[in-house]
Amino acid sequence: TVIVGLRTYCEVCHTGIVALIQNLVKKYAAAVVLFAVGIALYLSFLSCSLSEWDSFNFAQALERFDLGVHQPHPPGYALYVFLSRLSSVVAGSRLLGLTSVSAISGALCLLPVYATVRKMYDHGTALVTGFALMSTRMFWLSSEKAVTHMLGTFLMTLAICFLYLGLKGKLEFYLLSWPLVGIALGARPSYFPFLGLWLYATLRERDLRKLPI
Protein backbone atom coordinates (compact mmCIF):
# COMPACT_ATOMS: atom_id res chain seq x y z
CA THR A 1 0.00 0.00 0.00
CA VAL A 2 2.83 2.37 0.87
CA ILE A 3 4.66 1.58 -2.38
CA VAL A 4 1.49 2.13 -4.41
CA GLY A 5 0.92 5.43 -2.64
CA LEU A 6 4.49 6.55 -3.34
CA ARG A 7 4.21 5.59 -7.00
CA THR A 8 0.93 7.49 -7.36
CA TYR A 9 2.38 10.57 -5.68
CA CYS A 10 5.49 10.43 -7.87
CA GLU A 11 3.41 10.14 -11.03
CA VAL A 12 1.33 13.16 -10.07
CA CYS A 13 4.44 15.20 -9.17
CA HIS A 14 6.41 13.89 -12.16
CA THR A 15 9.32 12.65 -10.05
CA GLY A 16 10.96 9.33 -9.19
CA ILE A 17 10.71 7.45 -5.91
CA VAL A 18 14.46 7.74 -5.30
CA ALA A 19 14.38 11.47 -5.97
CA LEU A 20 11.38 11.81 -3.64
CA ILE A 21 13.14 9.97 -0.80
CA GLN A 22 16.29 12.04 -1.31
CA ASN A 23 14.23 15.22 -1.16
CA LEU A 24 12.48 14.10 2.04
CA VAL A 25 15.78 13.17 3.68
CA LYS A 26 17.32 16.48 2.67
CA LYS A 27 14.31 18.41 3.94
CA TYR A 28 13.76 16.65 7.27
CA ALA A 29 17.12 15.06 8.17
CA ALA A 30 18.13 17.94 10.46
CA ALA A 31 14.86 17.77 12.39
CA VAL A 32 15.18 13.98 12.77
CA VAL A 33 18.77 14.34 14.03
CA LEU A 34 17.65 17.04 16.47
CA PHE A 35 14.90 14.79 17.84
CA ALA A 36 17.17 11.73 18.00
CA VAL A 37 19.88 13.56 19.95
CA GLY A 38 17.28 15.07 22.27
CA ILE A 39 15.50 11.80 23.06
CA ALA A 40 18.81 9.97 23.59
CA LEU A 41 20.05 12.72 25.92
CA TYR A 42 16.91 12.97 28.01
CA LEU A 43 16.27 9.23 28.32
CA SER A 44 19.87 8.78 29.47
CA PHE A 45 19.45 11.15 32.41
CA LEU A 46 15.90 10.51 33.64
CA SER A 47 15.20 11.42 37.24
CA CYS A 48 15.95 8.49 39.55
CA SER A 49 13.31 9.51 42.09
CA LEU A 50 10.06 11.40 42.58
CA SER A 51 11.93 14.60 43.30
CA GLU A 52 8.93 16.82 44.01
CA TRP A 53 5.73 16.48 46.01
CA ASP A 54 3.75 16.97 42.79
CA SER A 55 5.65 14.07 41.26
CA PHE A 56 4.58 11.83 44.14
CA ASN A 57 0.97 12.92 43.62
CA PHE A 58 1.20 12.04 39.92
CA ALA A 59 2.62 8.62 40.78
CA GLN A 60 -0.30 8.00 43.13
CA ALA A 61 -2.73 9.15 40.44
CA LEU A 62 -1.51 6.37 38.16
CA GLU A 63 -3.02 3.93 40.64
CA ARG A 64 -6.16 5.91 41.49
CA PHE A 65 -7.18 9.29 40.03
CA ASP A 66 -8.82 11.29 42.83
CA LEU A 67 -8.58 15.08 43.04
CA GLY A 68 -10.17 14.98 46.50
CA VAL A 69 -6.98 13.54 47.96
CA HIS A 70 -4.67 15.37 45.53
CA GLN A 71 -3.99 12.39 43.28
CA PRO A 72 -2.94 14.54 41.50
CA HIS A 73 -3.39 18.11 42.73
CA PRO A 74 -6.10 20.26 41.04
CA PRO A 75 -6.89 20.89 38.24
CA GLY A 76 -5.91 17.29 37.64
CA TYR A 77 -3.72 17.26 34.50
CA ALA A 78 -5.70 14.33 33.13
CA LEU A 79 -3.83 14.19 29.82
CA TYR A 80 -0.44 13.82 31.52
CA VAL A 81 -1.80 11.15 33.85
CA PHE A 82 -3.42 9.26 30.96
CA LEU A 83 -0.26 9.27 28.82
CA SER A 84 1.86 8.33 31.83
CA ARG A 85 -0.40 5.38 32.58
CA LEU A 86 0.11 4.09 29.05
CA SER A 87 3.85 4.70 29.31
CA SER A 88 4.12 3.01 32.70
CA VAL A 89 2.54 -0.16 31.29
CA VAL A 90 5.32 -0.33 28.70
CA ALA A 91 8.10 0.79 31.08
CA GLY A 92 6.93 -1.36 33.96
CA SER A 93 7.40 1.44 36.48
CA ARG A 94 5.37 4.44 37.56
CA LEU A 95 8.49 6.61 37.80
CA LEU A 96 9.68 5.62 34.32
CA GLY A 97 6.18 6.09 32.98
CA LEU A 98 6.02 9.67 34.24
CA THR A 99 9.56 10.71 33.34
CA SER A 100 9.53 9.11 29.88
CA VAL A 101 6.50 11.22 28.91
CA SER A 102 8.51 14.30 29.88
CA ALA A 103 11.56 13.09 27.94
CA ILE A 104 9.59 12.35 24.78
CA SER A 105 7.77 15.68 25.09
CA GLY A 106 11.07 17.52 25.48
CA ALA A 107 12.53 15.92 22.35
CA LEU A 108 9.33 16.52 20.37
CA CYS A 109 9.27 20.17 21.48
CA LEU A 110 12.47 20.76 19.52
CA LEU A 111 10.64 20.05 16.24
CA PRO A 112 8.12 22.93 16.22
CA VAL A 113 10.88 25.24 17.47
CA TYR A 114 13.04 24.14 14.54
CA ALA A 115 10.16 24.56 12.07
CA THR A 116 9.26 28.04 13.34
CA VAL A 117 12.83 29.37 13.36
CA ARG A 118 13.52 27.87 9.93
CA LYS A 119 10.46 29.67 8.56
CA MET A 120 11.59 32.92 10.19
CA TYR A 121 15.27 32.71 9.27
CA ASP A 122 17.07 29.70 7.77
CA HIS A 123 18.09 26.09 8.30
CA GLY A 124 21.37 26.87 10.09
CA THR A 125 19.78 29.26 12.58
CA ALA A 126 17.01 26.76 13.27
CA LEU A 127 19.47 23.95 13.97
CA VAL A 128 21.63 26.05 16.29
CA THR A 129 18.50 27.25 18.12
CA GLY A 130 17.32 23.67 18.57
CA PHE A 131 20.61 22.46 20.05
CA ALA A 132 20.87 25.56 22.25
CA LEU A 133 17.37 25.02 23.62
CA MET A 134 18.03 21.31 24.10
CA SER A 135 20.93 22.04 26.45
CA THR A 136 19.28 24.90 28.35
CA ARG A 137 19.25 24.09 32.06
CA MET A 138 15.53 24.39 32.83
CA PHE A 139 14.46 22.80 29.54
CA TRP A 140 16.79 19.84 30.14
CA LEU A 141 15.67 19.37 33.76
CA SER A 142 11.97 19.60 32.87
CA SER A 143 12.51 16.92 30.22
CA GLU A 144 13.68 14.44 32.84
CA LYS A 145 11.37 15.00 35.80
CA ALA A 146 7.97 13.56 36.67
CA VAL A 147 6.06 16.81 36.18
CA THR A 148 3.69 18.22 33.56
CA HIS A 149 5.77 21.18 32.44
CA MET A 150 7.32 19.67 29.33
CA LEU A 151 4.17 18.03 27.98
CA GLY A 152 2.36 21.36 28.24
CA THR A 153 5.33 23.23 26.75
CA PHE A 154 5.51 20.87 23.77
CA LEU A 155 1.80 21.13 23.00
CA MET A 156 1.72 24.91 23.40
CA THR A 157 4.86 25.32 21.26
CA LEU A 158 3.31 23.11 18.58
CA ALA A 159 0.11 25.18 18.68
CA ILE A 160 2.09 28.44 18.37
CA CYS A 161 4.08 26.96 15.47
CA PHE A 162 0.86 26.05 13.66
CA LEU A 163 -0.56 29.51 14.36
CA TYR A 164 2.55 31.18 12.94
CA LEU A 165 2.59 28.99 9.83
CA GLY A 166 -1.11 29.69 9.41
CA LEU A 167 -0.58 33.43 9.50
CA LYS A 168 2.16 32.97 6.93
CA GLY A 169 -0.32 31.59 4.44
CA LYS A 170 -1.29 28.02 5.35
CA LEU A 171 -4.96 28.11 6.32
CA GLU A 172 -5.06 24.47 7.41
CA PHE A 173 -2.33 25.12 9.99
CA TYR A 174 -4.17 28.18 11.29
CA LEU A 175 -7.34 26.15 11.80
CA LEU A 176 -5.49 23.24 13.42
CA SER A 177 -3.82 25.60 15.89
CA TRP A 178 -7.16 26.18 17.64
CA PRO A 179 -7.82 22.60 18.82
CA LEU A 180 -4.12 22.26 19.57
CA VAL A 181 -4.12 25.21 21.95
CA GLY A 182 -7.17 23.71 23.64
CA ILE A 183 -5.32 20.42 24.17
CA ALA A 184 -2.28 22.34 25.40
CA LEU A 185 -4.37 24.16 27.99
CA GLY A 186 -5.84 20.83 29.03
CA ALA A 187 -2.32 19.59 29.70
CA ARG A 188 -1.17 22.79 31.42
CA PRO A 189 -4.00 25.27 32.26
CA SER A 190 -1.56 27.85 33.64
CA TYR A 191 -0.48 28.60 30.07
CA PHE A 192 -3.78 30.43 29.39
CA PRO A 193 -2.04 33.83 28.87
CA PHE A 194 -0.83 32.48 25.52
CA LEU A 195 -4.43 32.77 24.32
CA GLY A 196 -3.55 36.40 23.72
CA LEU A 197 -1.71 35.26 20.60
CA TRP A 198 -4.89 33.74 19.20
CA LEU A 199 -6.86 36.86 20.12
CA TYR A 200 -4.31 38.93 18.22
CA ALA A 201 -4.46 36.58 15.23
CA THR A 202 -8.26 36.71 15.19
CA LEU A 203 -8.32 40.50 15.25
CA ARG A 204 -5.65 40.63 12.56
CA GLU A 205 -7.22 38.05 10.24
CA ARG A 206 -10.95 38.61 10.70
CA ASP A 207 -11.66 37.35 7.21
CA LEU A 208 -10.07 33.89 6.88
CA ARG A 209 -10.54 34.08 3.13
CA LYS A 210 -7.60 36.50 3.11
CA LEU A 211 -5.36 33.65 4.16
CA PRO A 212 -4.16 31.94 0.97
CA ILE A 213 -4.34 28.15 0.90
Coordinates of C-alpha atoms in Angstrom, one line a residue:
T1 CA 0.0 0.0 0.0
V2 CA 2.8 2.4 0.9
I3 CA 4.7 1.6 -2.4
V4 CA 1.5 2.1 -4.4
G5 CA 0.9 5.4 -2.6
L6 CA 4.5 6.6 -3.3
R7 CA 4.2 5.6 -7.0
T8 CA 0.9 7.5 -7.4
Y9 CA 2.4 10.6 -5.7
C10 CA 5.5 10.4 -7.9
E11 CA 3.4 10.1 -11.0
V12 CA 1.3 13.2 -10.1
C13 CA 4.4 15.2 -9.2
H14 CA 6.4 13.9 -12.2
T15 CA 9.3 12.7 -10.0
G16 CA 11.0 9.3 -9.2
I17 CA 10.7 7.4 -5.9
V18 CA 14.5 7.7 -5.3
A19 CA 14.4 11.5 -6.0
L20 CA 11.4 11.8 -3.6
I21 CA 13.1 10.0 -0.8
Q22 CA 16.3 12.0 -1.3
N23 CA 14.2 15.2 -1.2
L24 CA 12.5 14.1 2.0
V25 CA 15.8 13.2 3.7
K26 CA 17.3 16.5 2.7
K27 CA 14.3 18.4 3.9
Y28 CA 13.8 16.7 7.3
A29 CA 17.1 15.1 8.2
A30 CA 18.1 17.9 10.5
A31 CA 14.9 17.8 12.4
V32 CA 15.2 14.0 12.8
V33 CA 18.8 14.3 14.0
L34 CA 17.7 17.0 16.5
F35 CA 14.9 14.8 17.8
A36 CA 17.2 11.7 18.0
V37 CA 19.9 13.6 19.9
G38 CA 17.3 15.1 22.3
I39 CA 15.5 11.8 23.1
A40 CA 18.8 10.0 23.6
L41 CA 20.0 12.7 25.9
Y42 CA 16.9 13.0 28.0
L43 CA 16.3 9.2 28.3
S44 CA 19.9 8.8 29.5
F45 CA 19.4 11.2 32.4
L46 CA 15.9 10.5 33.6
S47 CA 15.2 11.4 37.2
C48 CA 16.0 8.5 39.5
S49 CA 13.3 9.5 42.1
L50 CA 10.1 11.4 42.6
S51 CA 11.9 14.6 43.3
E52 CA 8.9 16.8 44.0
W53 CA 5.7 16.5 46.0
D54 CA 3.8 17.0 42.8
S55 CA 5.6 14.1 41.3
F56 CA 4.6 11.8 44.1
N57 CA 1.0 12.9 43.6
F58 CA 1.2 12.0 39.9
A59 CA 2.6 8.6 40.8
Q60 CA -0.3 8.0 43.1
A61 CA -2.7 9.1 40.4
L62 CA -1.5 6.4 38.2
E63 CA -3.0 3.9 40.6
R64 CA -6.2 5.9 41.5
F65 CA -7.2 9.3 40.0
D66 CA -8.8 11.3 42.8
L67 CA -8.6 15.1 43.0
G68 CA -10.2 15.0 46.5
V69 CA -7.0 13.5 48.0
H70 CA -4.7 15.4 45.5
Q71 CA -4.0 12.4 43.3
P72 CA -2.9 14.5 41.5
H73 CA -3.4 18.1 42.7
P74 CA -6.1 20.3 41.0
P75 CA -6.9 20.9 38.2
G76 CA -5.9 17.3 37.6
Y77 CA -3.7 17.3 34.5
A78 CA -5.7 14.3 33.1
L79 CA -3.8 14.2 29.8
Y80 CA -0.4 13.8 31.5
V81 CA -1.8 11.1 33.8
F82 CA -3.4 9.3 31.0
L83 CA -0.3 9.3 28.8
S84 CA 1.9 8.3 31.8
R85 CA -0.4 5.4 32.6
L86 CA 0.1 4.1 29.0
S87 CA 3.8 4.7 29.3
S88 CA 4.1 3.0 32.7
V89 CA 2.5 -0.2 31.3
V90 CA 5.3 -0.3 28.7
A91 CA 8.1 0.8 31.1
G92 CA 6.9 -1.4 34.0
S93 CA 7.4 1.4 36.5
R94 CA 5.4 4.4 37.6
L95 CA 8.5 6.6 37.8
L96 CA 9.7 5.6 34.3
G97 CA 6.2 6.1 33.0
L98 CA 6.0 9.7 34.2
T99 CA 9.6 10.7 33.3
S100 CA 9.5 9.1 29.9
V101 CA 6.5 11.2 28.9
S102 CA 8.5 14.3 29.9
A103 CA 11.6 13.1 27.9
I104 CA 9.6 12.4 24.8
S105 CA 7.8 15.7 25.1
G106 CA 11.1 17.5 25.5
A107 CA 12.5 15.9 22.4
L108 CA 9.3 16.5 20.4
C109 CA 9.3 20.2 21.5
L110 CA 12.5 20.8 19.5
L111 CA 10.6 20.0 16.2
P112 CA 8.1 22.9 16.2
V113 CA 10.9 25.2 17.5
Y114 CA 13.0 24.1 14.5
A115 CA 10.2 24.6 12.1
T116 CA 9.3 28.0 13.3
V117 CA 12.8 29.4 13.4
R118 CA 13.5 27.9 9.9
K119 CA 10.5 29.7 8.6
M120 CA 11.6 32.9 10.2
Y121 CA 15.3 32.7 9.3
D122 CA 17.1 29.7 7.8
H123 CA 18.1 26.1 8.3
G124 CA 21.4 26.9 10.1
T125 CA 19.8 29.3 12.6
A126 CA 17.0 26.8 13.3
L127 CA 19.5 23.9 14.0
V128 CA 21.6 26.1 16.3
T129 CA 18.5 27.3 18.1
G130 CA 17.3 23.7 18.6
F131 CA 20.6 22.5 20.1
A132 CA 20.9 25.6 22.2
L133 CA 17.4 25.0 23.6
M134 CA 18.0 21.3 24.1
S135 CA 20.9 22.0 26.5
T136 CA 19.3 24.9 28.3
R137 CA 19.2 24.1 32.1
M138 CA 15.5 24.4 32.8
F139 CA 14.5 22.8 29.5
W140 CA 16.8 19.8 30.1
L141 CA 15.7 19.4 33.8
S142 CA 12.0 19.6 32.9
S143 CA 12.5 16.9 30.2
E144 CA 13.7 14.4 32.8
K145 CA 11.4 15.0 35.8
A146 CA 8.0 13.6 36.7
V147 CA 6.1 16.8 36.2
T148 CA 3.7 18.2 33.6
H149 CA 5.8 21.2 32.4
M150 CA 7.3 19.7 29.3
L151 CA 4.2 18.0 28.0
G152 CA 2.4 21.4 28.2
T153 CA 5.3 23.2 26.7
F154 CA 5.5 20.9 23.8
L155 CA 1.8 21.1 23.0
M156 CA 1.7 24.9 23.4
T157 CA 4.9 25.3 21.3
L158 CA 3.3 23.1 18.6
A159 CA 0.1 25.2 18.7
I160 CA 2.1 28.4 18.4
C161 CA 4.1 27.0 15.5
F162 CA 0.9 26.1 13.7
L163 CA -0.6 29.5 14.4
Y164 CA 2.5 31.2 12.9
L165 CA 2.6 29.0 9.8
G166 CA -1.1 29.7 9.4
L167 CA -0.6 33.4 9.5
K168 CA 2.2 33.0 6.9
G169 CA -0.3 31.6 4.4
K170 CA -1.3 28.0 5.4
L171 CA -5.0 28.1 6.3
E172 CA -5.1 24.5 7.4
F173 CA -2.3 25.1 10.0
Y174 CA -4.2 28.2 11.3
L175 CA -7.3 26.1 11.8
L176 CA -5.5 23.2 13.4
S177 CA -3.8 25.6 15.9
W178 CA -7.2 26.2 17.6
P179 CA -7.8 22.6 18.8
L180 CA -4.1 22.3 19.6
V181 CA -4.1 25.2 22.0
G182 CA -7.2 23.7 23.6
I183 CA -5.3 20.4 24.2
A184 CA -2.3 22.3 25.4
L185 CA -4.4 24.2 28.0
G186 CA -5.8 20.8 29.0
A187 CA -2.3 19.6 29.7
R188 CA -1.2 22.8 31.4
P189 CA -4.0 25.3 32.3
S190 CA -1.6 27.8 33.6
Y191 CA -0.5 28.6 30.1
F192 CA -3.8 30.4 29.4
P193 CA -2.0 33.8 28.9
F194 CA -0.8 32.5 25.5
L195 CA -4.4 32.8 24.3
G196 CA -3.6 36.4 23.7
L197 CA -1.7 35.3 20.6
W198 CA -4.9 33.7 19.2
L199 CA -6.9 36.9 20.1
Y200 CA -4.3 38.9 18.2
A201 CA -4.5 36.6 15.2
T202 CA -8.3 36.7 15.2
L203 CA -8.3 40.5 15.2
R204 CA -5.6 40.6 12.6
E205 CA -7.2 38.1 10.2
R206 CA -10.9 38.6 10.7
D207 CA -11.7 37.3 7.2
L208 CA -10.1 33.9 6.9
R209 CA -10.5 34.1 3.1
K210 CA -7.6 36.5 3.1
L211 CA -5.4 33.6 4.2
P212 CA -4.2 31.9 1.0
I213 CA -4.3 28.2 0.9

